[in-house]
Tab-separated table of N, CA and C in Angstrom:
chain	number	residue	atom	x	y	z
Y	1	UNK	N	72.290	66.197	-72.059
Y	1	UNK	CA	73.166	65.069	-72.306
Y	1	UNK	C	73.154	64.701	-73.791
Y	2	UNK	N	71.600	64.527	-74.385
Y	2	UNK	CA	71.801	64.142	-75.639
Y	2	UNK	C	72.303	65.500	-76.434
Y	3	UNK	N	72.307	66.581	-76.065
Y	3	UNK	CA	73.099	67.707	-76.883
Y	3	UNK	C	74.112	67.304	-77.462
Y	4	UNK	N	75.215	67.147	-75.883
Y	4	UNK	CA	76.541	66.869	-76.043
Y	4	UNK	C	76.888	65.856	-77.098
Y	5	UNK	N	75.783	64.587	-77.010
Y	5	UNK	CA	76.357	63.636	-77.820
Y	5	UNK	C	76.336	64.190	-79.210
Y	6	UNK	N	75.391	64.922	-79.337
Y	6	UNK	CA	74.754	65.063	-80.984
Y	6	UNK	C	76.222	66.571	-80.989
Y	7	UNK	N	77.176	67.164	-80.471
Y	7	UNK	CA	77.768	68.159	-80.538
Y	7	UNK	C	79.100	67.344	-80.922
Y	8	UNK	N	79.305	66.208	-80.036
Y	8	UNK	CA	81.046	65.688	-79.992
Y	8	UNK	C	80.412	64.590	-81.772
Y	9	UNK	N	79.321	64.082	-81.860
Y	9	UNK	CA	79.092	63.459	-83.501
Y	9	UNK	C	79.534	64.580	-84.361
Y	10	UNK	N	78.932	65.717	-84.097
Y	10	UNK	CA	79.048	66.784	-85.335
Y	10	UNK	C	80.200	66.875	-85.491
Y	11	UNK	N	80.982	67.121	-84.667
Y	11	UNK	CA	82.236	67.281	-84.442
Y	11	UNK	C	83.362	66.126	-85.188
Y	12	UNK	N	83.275	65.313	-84.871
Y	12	UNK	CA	84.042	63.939	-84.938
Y	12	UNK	C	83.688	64.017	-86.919
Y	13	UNK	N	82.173	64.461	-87.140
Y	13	UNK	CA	82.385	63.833	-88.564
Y	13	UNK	C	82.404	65.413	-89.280
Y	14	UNK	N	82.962	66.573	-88.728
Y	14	UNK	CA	82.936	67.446	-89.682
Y	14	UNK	C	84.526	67.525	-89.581
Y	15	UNK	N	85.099	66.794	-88.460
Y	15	UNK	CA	86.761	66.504	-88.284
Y	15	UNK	C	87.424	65.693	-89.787
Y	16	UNK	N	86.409	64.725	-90.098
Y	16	UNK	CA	86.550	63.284	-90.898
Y	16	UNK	C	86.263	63.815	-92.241
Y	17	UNK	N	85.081	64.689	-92.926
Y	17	UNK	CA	85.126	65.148	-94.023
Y	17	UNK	C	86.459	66.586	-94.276
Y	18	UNK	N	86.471	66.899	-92.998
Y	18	UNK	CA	87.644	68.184	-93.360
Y	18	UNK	C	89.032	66.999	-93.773
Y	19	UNK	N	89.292	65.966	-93.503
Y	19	UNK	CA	90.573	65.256	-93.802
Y	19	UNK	C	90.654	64.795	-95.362
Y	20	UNK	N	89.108	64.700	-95.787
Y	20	UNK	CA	88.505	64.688	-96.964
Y	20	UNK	C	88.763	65.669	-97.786
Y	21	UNK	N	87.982	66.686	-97.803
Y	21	UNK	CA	88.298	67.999	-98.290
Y	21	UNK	C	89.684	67.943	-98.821
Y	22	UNK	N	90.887	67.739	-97.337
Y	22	UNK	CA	92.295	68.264	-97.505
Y	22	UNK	C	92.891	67.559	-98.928
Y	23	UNK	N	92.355	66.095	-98.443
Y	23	UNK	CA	93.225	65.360	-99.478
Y	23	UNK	C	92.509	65.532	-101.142
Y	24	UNK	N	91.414	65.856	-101.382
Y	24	UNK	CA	90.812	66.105	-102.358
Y	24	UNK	C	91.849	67.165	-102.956
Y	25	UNK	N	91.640	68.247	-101.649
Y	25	UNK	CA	92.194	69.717	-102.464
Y	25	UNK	C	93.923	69.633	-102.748
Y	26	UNK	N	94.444	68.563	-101.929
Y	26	UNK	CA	96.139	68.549	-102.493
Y	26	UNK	C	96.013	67.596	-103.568
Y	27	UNK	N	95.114	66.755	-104.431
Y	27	UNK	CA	95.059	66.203	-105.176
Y	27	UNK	C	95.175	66.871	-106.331
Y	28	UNK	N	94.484	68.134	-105.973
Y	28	UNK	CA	94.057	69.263	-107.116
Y	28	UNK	C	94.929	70.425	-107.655
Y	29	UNK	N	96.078	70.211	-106.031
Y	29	UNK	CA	96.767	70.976	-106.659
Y	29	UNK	C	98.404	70.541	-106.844
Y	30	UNK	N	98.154	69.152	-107.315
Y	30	UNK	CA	98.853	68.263	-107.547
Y	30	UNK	C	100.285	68.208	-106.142
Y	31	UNK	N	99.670	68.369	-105.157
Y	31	UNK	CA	100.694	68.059	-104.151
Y	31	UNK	C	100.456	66.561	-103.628
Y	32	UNK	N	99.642	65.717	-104.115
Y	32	UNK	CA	99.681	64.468	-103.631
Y	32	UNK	C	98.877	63.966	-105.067
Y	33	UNK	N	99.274	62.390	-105.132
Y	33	UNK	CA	99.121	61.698	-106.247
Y	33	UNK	C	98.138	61.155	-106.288
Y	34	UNK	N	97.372	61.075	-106.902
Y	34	UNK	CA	95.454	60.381	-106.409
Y	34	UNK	C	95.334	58.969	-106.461
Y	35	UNK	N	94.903	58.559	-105.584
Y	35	UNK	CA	95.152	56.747	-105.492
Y	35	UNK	C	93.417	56.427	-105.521
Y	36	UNK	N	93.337	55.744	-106.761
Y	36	UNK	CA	92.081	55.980	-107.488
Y	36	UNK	C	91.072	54.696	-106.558
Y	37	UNK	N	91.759	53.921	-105.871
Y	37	UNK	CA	90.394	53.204	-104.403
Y	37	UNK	C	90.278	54.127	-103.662
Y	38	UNK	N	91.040	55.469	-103.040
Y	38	UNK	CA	90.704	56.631	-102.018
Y	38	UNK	C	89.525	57.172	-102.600
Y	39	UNK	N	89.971	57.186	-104.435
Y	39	UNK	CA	88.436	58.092	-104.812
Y	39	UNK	C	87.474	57.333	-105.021
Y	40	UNK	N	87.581	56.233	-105.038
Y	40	UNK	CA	86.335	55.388	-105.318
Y	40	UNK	C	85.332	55.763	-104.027
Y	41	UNK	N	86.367	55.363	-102.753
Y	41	UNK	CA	85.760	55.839	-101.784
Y	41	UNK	C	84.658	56.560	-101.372
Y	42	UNK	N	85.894	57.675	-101.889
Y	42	UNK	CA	85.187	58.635	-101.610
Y	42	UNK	C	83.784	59.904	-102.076
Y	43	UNK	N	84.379	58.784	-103.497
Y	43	UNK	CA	82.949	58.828	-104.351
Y	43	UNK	C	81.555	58.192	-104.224
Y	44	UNK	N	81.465	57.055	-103.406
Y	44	UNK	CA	80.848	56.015	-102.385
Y	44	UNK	C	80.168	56.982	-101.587
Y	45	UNK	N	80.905	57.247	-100.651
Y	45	UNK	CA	80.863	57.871	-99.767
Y	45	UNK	C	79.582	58.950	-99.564
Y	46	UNK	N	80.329	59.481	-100.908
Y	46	UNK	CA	79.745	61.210	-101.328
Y	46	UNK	C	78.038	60.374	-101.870
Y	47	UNK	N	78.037	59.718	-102.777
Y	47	UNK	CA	76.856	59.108	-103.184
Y	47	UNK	C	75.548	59.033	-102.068
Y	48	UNK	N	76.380	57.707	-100.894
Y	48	UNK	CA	75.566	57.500	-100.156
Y	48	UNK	C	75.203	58.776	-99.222
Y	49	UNK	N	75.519	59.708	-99.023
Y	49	UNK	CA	75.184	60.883	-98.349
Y	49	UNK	C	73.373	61.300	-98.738
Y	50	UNK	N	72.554	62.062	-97.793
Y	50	UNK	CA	71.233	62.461	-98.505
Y	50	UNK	C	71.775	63.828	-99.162
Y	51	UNK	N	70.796	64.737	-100.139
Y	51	UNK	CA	70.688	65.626	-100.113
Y	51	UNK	C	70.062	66.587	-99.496
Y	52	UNK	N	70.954	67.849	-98.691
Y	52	UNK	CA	70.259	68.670	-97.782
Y	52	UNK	C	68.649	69.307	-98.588
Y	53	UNK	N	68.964	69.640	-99.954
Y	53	UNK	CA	67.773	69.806	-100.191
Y	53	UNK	C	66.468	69.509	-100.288
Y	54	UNK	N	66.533	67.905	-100.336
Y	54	UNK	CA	65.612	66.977	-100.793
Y	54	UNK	C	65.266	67.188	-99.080
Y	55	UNK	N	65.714	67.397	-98.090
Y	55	UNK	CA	65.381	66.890	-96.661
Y	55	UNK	C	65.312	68.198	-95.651
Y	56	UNK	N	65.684	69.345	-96.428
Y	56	UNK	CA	65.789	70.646	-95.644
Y	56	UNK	C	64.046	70.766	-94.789
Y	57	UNK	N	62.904	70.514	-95.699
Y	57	UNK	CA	61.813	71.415	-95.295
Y	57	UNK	C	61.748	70.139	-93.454
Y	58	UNK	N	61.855	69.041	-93.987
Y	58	UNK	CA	61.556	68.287	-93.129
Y	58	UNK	C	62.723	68.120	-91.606
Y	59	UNK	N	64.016	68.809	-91.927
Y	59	UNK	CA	64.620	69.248	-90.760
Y	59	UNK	C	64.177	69.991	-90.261
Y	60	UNK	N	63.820	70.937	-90.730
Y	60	UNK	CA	63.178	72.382	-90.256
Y	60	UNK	C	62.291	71.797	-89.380
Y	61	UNK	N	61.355	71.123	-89.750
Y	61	UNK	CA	59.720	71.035	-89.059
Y	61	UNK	C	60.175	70.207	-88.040
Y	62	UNK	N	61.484	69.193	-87.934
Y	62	UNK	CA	61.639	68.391	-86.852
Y	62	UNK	C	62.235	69.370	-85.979
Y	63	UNK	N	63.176	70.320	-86.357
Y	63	UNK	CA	64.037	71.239	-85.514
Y	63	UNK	C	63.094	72.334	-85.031
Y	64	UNK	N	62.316	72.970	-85.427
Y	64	UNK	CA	61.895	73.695	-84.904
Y	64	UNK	C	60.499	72.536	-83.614
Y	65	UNK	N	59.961	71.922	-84.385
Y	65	UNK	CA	59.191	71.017	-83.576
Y	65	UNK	C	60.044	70.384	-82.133
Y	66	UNK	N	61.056	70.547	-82.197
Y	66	UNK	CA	61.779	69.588	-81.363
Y	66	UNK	C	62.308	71.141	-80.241
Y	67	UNK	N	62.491	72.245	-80.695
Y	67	UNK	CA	62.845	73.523	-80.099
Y	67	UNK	C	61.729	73.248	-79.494
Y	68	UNK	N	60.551	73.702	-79.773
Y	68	UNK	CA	59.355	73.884	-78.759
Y	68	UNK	C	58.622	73.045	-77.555
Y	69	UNK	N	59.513	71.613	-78.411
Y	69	UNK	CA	59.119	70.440	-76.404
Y	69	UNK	C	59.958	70.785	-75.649
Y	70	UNK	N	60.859	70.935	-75.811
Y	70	UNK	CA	62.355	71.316	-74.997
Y	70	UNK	C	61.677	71.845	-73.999
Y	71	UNK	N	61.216	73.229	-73.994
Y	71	UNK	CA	60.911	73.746	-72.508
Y	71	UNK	C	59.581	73.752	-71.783
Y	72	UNK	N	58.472	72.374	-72.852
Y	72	UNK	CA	57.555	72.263	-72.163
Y	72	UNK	C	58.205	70.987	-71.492
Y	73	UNK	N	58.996	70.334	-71.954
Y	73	UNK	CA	59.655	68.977	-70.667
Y	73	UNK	C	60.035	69.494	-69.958
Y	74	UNK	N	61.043	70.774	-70.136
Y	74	UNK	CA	61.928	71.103	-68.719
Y	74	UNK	C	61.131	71.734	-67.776
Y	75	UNK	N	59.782	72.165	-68.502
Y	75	UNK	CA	59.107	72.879	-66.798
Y	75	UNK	C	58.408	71.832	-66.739
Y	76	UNK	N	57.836	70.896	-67.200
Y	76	UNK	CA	57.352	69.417	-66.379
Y	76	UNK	C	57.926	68.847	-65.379
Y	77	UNK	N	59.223	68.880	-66.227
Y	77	UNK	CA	60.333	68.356	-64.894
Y	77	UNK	C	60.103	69.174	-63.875
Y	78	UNK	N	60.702	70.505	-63.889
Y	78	UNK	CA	60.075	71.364	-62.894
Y	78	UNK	C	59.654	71.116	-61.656
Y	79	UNK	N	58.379	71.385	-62.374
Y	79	UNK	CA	56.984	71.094	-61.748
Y	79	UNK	C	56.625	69.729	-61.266
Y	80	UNK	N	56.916	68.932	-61.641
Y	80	UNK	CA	57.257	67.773	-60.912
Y	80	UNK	C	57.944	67.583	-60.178
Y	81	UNK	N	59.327	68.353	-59.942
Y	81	UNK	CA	60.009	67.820	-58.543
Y	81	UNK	C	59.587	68.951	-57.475
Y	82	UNK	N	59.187	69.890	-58.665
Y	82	UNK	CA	58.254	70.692	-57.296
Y	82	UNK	C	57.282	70.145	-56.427
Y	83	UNK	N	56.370	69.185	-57.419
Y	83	UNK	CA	55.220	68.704	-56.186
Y	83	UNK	C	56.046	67.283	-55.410
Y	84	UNK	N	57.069	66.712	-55.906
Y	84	UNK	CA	57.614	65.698	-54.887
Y	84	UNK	C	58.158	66.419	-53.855
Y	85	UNK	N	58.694	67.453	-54.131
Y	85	UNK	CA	59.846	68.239	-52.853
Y	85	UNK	C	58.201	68.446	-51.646
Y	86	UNK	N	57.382	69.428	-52.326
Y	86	UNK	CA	56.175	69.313	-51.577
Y	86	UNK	C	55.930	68.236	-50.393
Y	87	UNK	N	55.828	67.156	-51.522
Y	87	UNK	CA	54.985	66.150	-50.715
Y	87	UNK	C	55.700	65.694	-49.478
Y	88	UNK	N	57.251	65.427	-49.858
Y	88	UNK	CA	58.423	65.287	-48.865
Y	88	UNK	C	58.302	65.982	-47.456
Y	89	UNK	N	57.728	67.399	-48.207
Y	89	UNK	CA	57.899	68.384	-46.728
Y	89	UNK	C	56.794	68.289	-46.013
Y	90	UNK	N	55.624	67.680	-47.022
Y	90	UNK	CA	54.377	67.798	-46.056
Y	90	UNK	C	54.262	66.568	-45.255
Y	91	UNK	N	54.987	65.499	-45.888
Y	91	UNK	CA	54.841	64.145	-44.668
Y	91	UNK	C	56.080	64.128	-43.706
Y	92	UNK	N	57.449	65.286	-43.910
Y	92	UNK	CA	58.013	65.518	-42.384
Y	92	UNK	C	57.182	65.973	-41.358
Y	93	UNK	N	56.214	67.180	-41.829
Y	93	UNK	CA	56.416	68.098	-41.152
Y	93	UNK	C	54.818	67.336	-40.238
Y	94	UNK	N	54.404	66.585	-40.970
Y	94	UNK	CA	53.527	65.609	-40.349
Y	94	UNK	C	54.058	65.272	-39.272
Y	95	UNK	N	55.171	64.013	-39.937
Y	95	UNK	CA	55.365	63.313	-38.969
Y	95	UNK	C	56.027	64.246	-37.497
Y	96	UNK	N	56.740	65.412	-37.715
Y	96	UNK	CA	57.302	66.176	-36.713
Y	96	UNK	C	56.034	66.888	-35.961
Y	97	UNK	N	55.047	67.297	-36.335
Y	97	UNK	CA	53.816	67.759	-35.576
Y	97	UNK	C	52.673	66.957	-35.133
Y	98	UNK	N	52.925	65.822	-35.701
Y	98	UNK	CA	51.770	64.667	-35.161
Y	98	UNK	C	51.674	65.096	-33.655
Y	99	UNK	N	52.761	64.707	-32.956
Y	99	UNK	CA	52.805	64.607	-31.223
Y	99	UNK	C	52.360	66.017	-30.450
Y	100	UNK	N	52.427	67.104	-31.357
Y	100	UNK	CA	52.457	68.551	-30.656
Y	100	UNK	C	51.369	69.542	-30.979
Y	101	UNK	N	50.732	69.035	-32.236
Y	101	UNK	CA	49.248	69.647	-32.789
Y	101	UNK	C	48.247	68.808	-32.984
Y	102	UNK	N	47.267	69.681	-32.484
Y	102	UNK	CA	45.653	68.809	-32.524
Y	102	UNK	C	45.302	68.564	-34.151
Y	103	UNK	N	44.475	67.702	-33.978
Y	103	UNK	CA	44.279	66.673	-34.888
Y	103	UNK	C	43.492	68.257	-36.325
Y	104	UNK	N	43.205	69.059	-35.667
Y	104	UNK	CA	42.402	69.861	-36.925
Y	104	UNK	C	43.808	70.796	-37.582
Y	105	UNK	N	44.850	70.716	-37.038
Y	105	UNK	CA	45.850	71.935	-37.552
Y	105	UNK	C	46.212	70.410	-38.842
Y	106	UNK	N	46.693	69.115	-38.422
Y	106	UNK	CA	47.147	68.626	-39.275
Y	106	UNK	C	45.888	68.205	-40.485
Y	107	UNK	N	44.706	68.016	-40.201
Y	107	UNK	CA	43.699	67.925	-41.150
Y	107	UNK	C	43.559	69.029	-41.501
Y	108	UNK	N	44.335	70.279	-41.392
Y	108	UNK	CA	44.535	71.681	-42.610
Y	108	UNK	C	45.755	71.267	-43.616
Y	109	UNK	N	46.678	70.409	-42.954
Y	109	UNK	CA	47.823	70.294	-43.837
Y	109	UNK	C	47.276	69.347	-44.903
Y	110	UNK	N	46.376	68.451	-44.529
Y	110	UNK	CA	46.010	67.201	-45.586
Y	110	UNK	C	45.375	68.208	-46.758
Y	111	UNK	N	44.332	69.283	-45.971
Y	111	UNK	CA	43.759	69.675	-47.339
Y	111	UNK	C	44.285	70.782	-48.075
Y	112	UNK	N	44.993	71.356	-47.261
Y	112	UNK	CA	46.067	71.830	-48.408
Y	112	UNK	C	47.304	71.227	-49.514
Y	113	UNK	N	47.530	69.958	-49.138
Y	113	UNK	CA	48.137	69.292	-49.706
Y	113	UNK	C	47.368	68.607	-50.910
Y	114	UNK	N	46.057	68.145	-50.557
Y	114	UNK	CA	45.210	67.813	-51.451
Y	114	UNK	C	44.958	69.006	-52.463
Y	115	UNK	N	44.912	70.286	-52.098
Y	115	UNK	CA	44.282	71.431	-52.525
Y	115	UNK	C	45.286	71.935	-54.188
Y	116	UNK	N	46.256	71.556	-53.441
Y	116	UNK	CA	47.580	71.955	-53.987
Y	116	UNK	C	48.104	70.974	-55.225
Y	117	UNK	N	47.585	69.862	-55.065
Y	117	UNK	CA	47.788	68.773	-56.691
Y	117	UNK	C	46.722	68.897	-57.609
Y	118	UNK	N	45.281	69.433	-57.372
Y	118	UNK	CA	44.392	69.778	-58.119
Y	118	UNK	C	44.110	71.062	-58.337
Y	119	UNK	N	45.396	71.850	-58.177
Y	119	UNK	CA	45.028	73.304	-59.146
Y	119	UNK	C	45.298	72.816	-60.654
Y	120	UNK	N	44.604	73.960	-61.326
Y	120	UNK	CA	44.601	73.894	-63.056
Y	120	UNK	C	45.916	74.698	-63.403
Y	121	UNK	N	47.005	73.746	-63.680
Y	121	UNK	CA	48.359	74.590	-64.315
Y	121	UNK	C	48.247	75.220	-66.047
């Protein structure tokens, strides 16, 4: 989800400097007349921007840092709805065998269920 957002931003503001660009470059080649508050603007603009260089090493270390949680969350997630789906099935299948199995078949299900949240992942 947050991809998308951070994909339709990129988007929206590499839309907004390309309108930039345009009018810069017909300025230049004298197909439009330069209206000197557009450049103030856009001289503003350009100012307040960072420099990629001054900030490159430290994207890197967030981007690559930020690559490598990615798929230790998504198998958490995982693995977490793995042991809820678990637990789900082990208190149906309880409640559906309570009436029809002796009390030691379902005190195998408890300790396998127990057995089964304290392995070392």
């Amino acid at each position: 989800m947050l991809s998308v957002r951070i994909k339709v931003l990129f988007f929206m503001l590499n839309g907004r400097a390309q309108v930039i660009c345009d009018y810069i470059r017909e300025v230049k080649e004298g197909k439009r007349k330069s209206n000197p508050a557009i450049m103030r603007a856009i001289s503003s603009l350009v100012a307040s921007l960072p420099l990629a260089k001054e900030h490159s090493d430290n994207f890197d270390s967030q981007c690559s840092r930020g690559s490598g949680e990615a798929p230790m969350i998504a198998s958490l997630a995982t693995l977490t709805k793995g042991i809820m789906t678990h637990d789900e099935i082990a208190a149906k299948s309880n409640v559906i065998y309570s009436h029809n199995v002796t009390n030691k078949k379902i005190r195998s299900l408890d300790v396998l269920s127990a057995f089964s949240r304290n392995l070392p992942i």
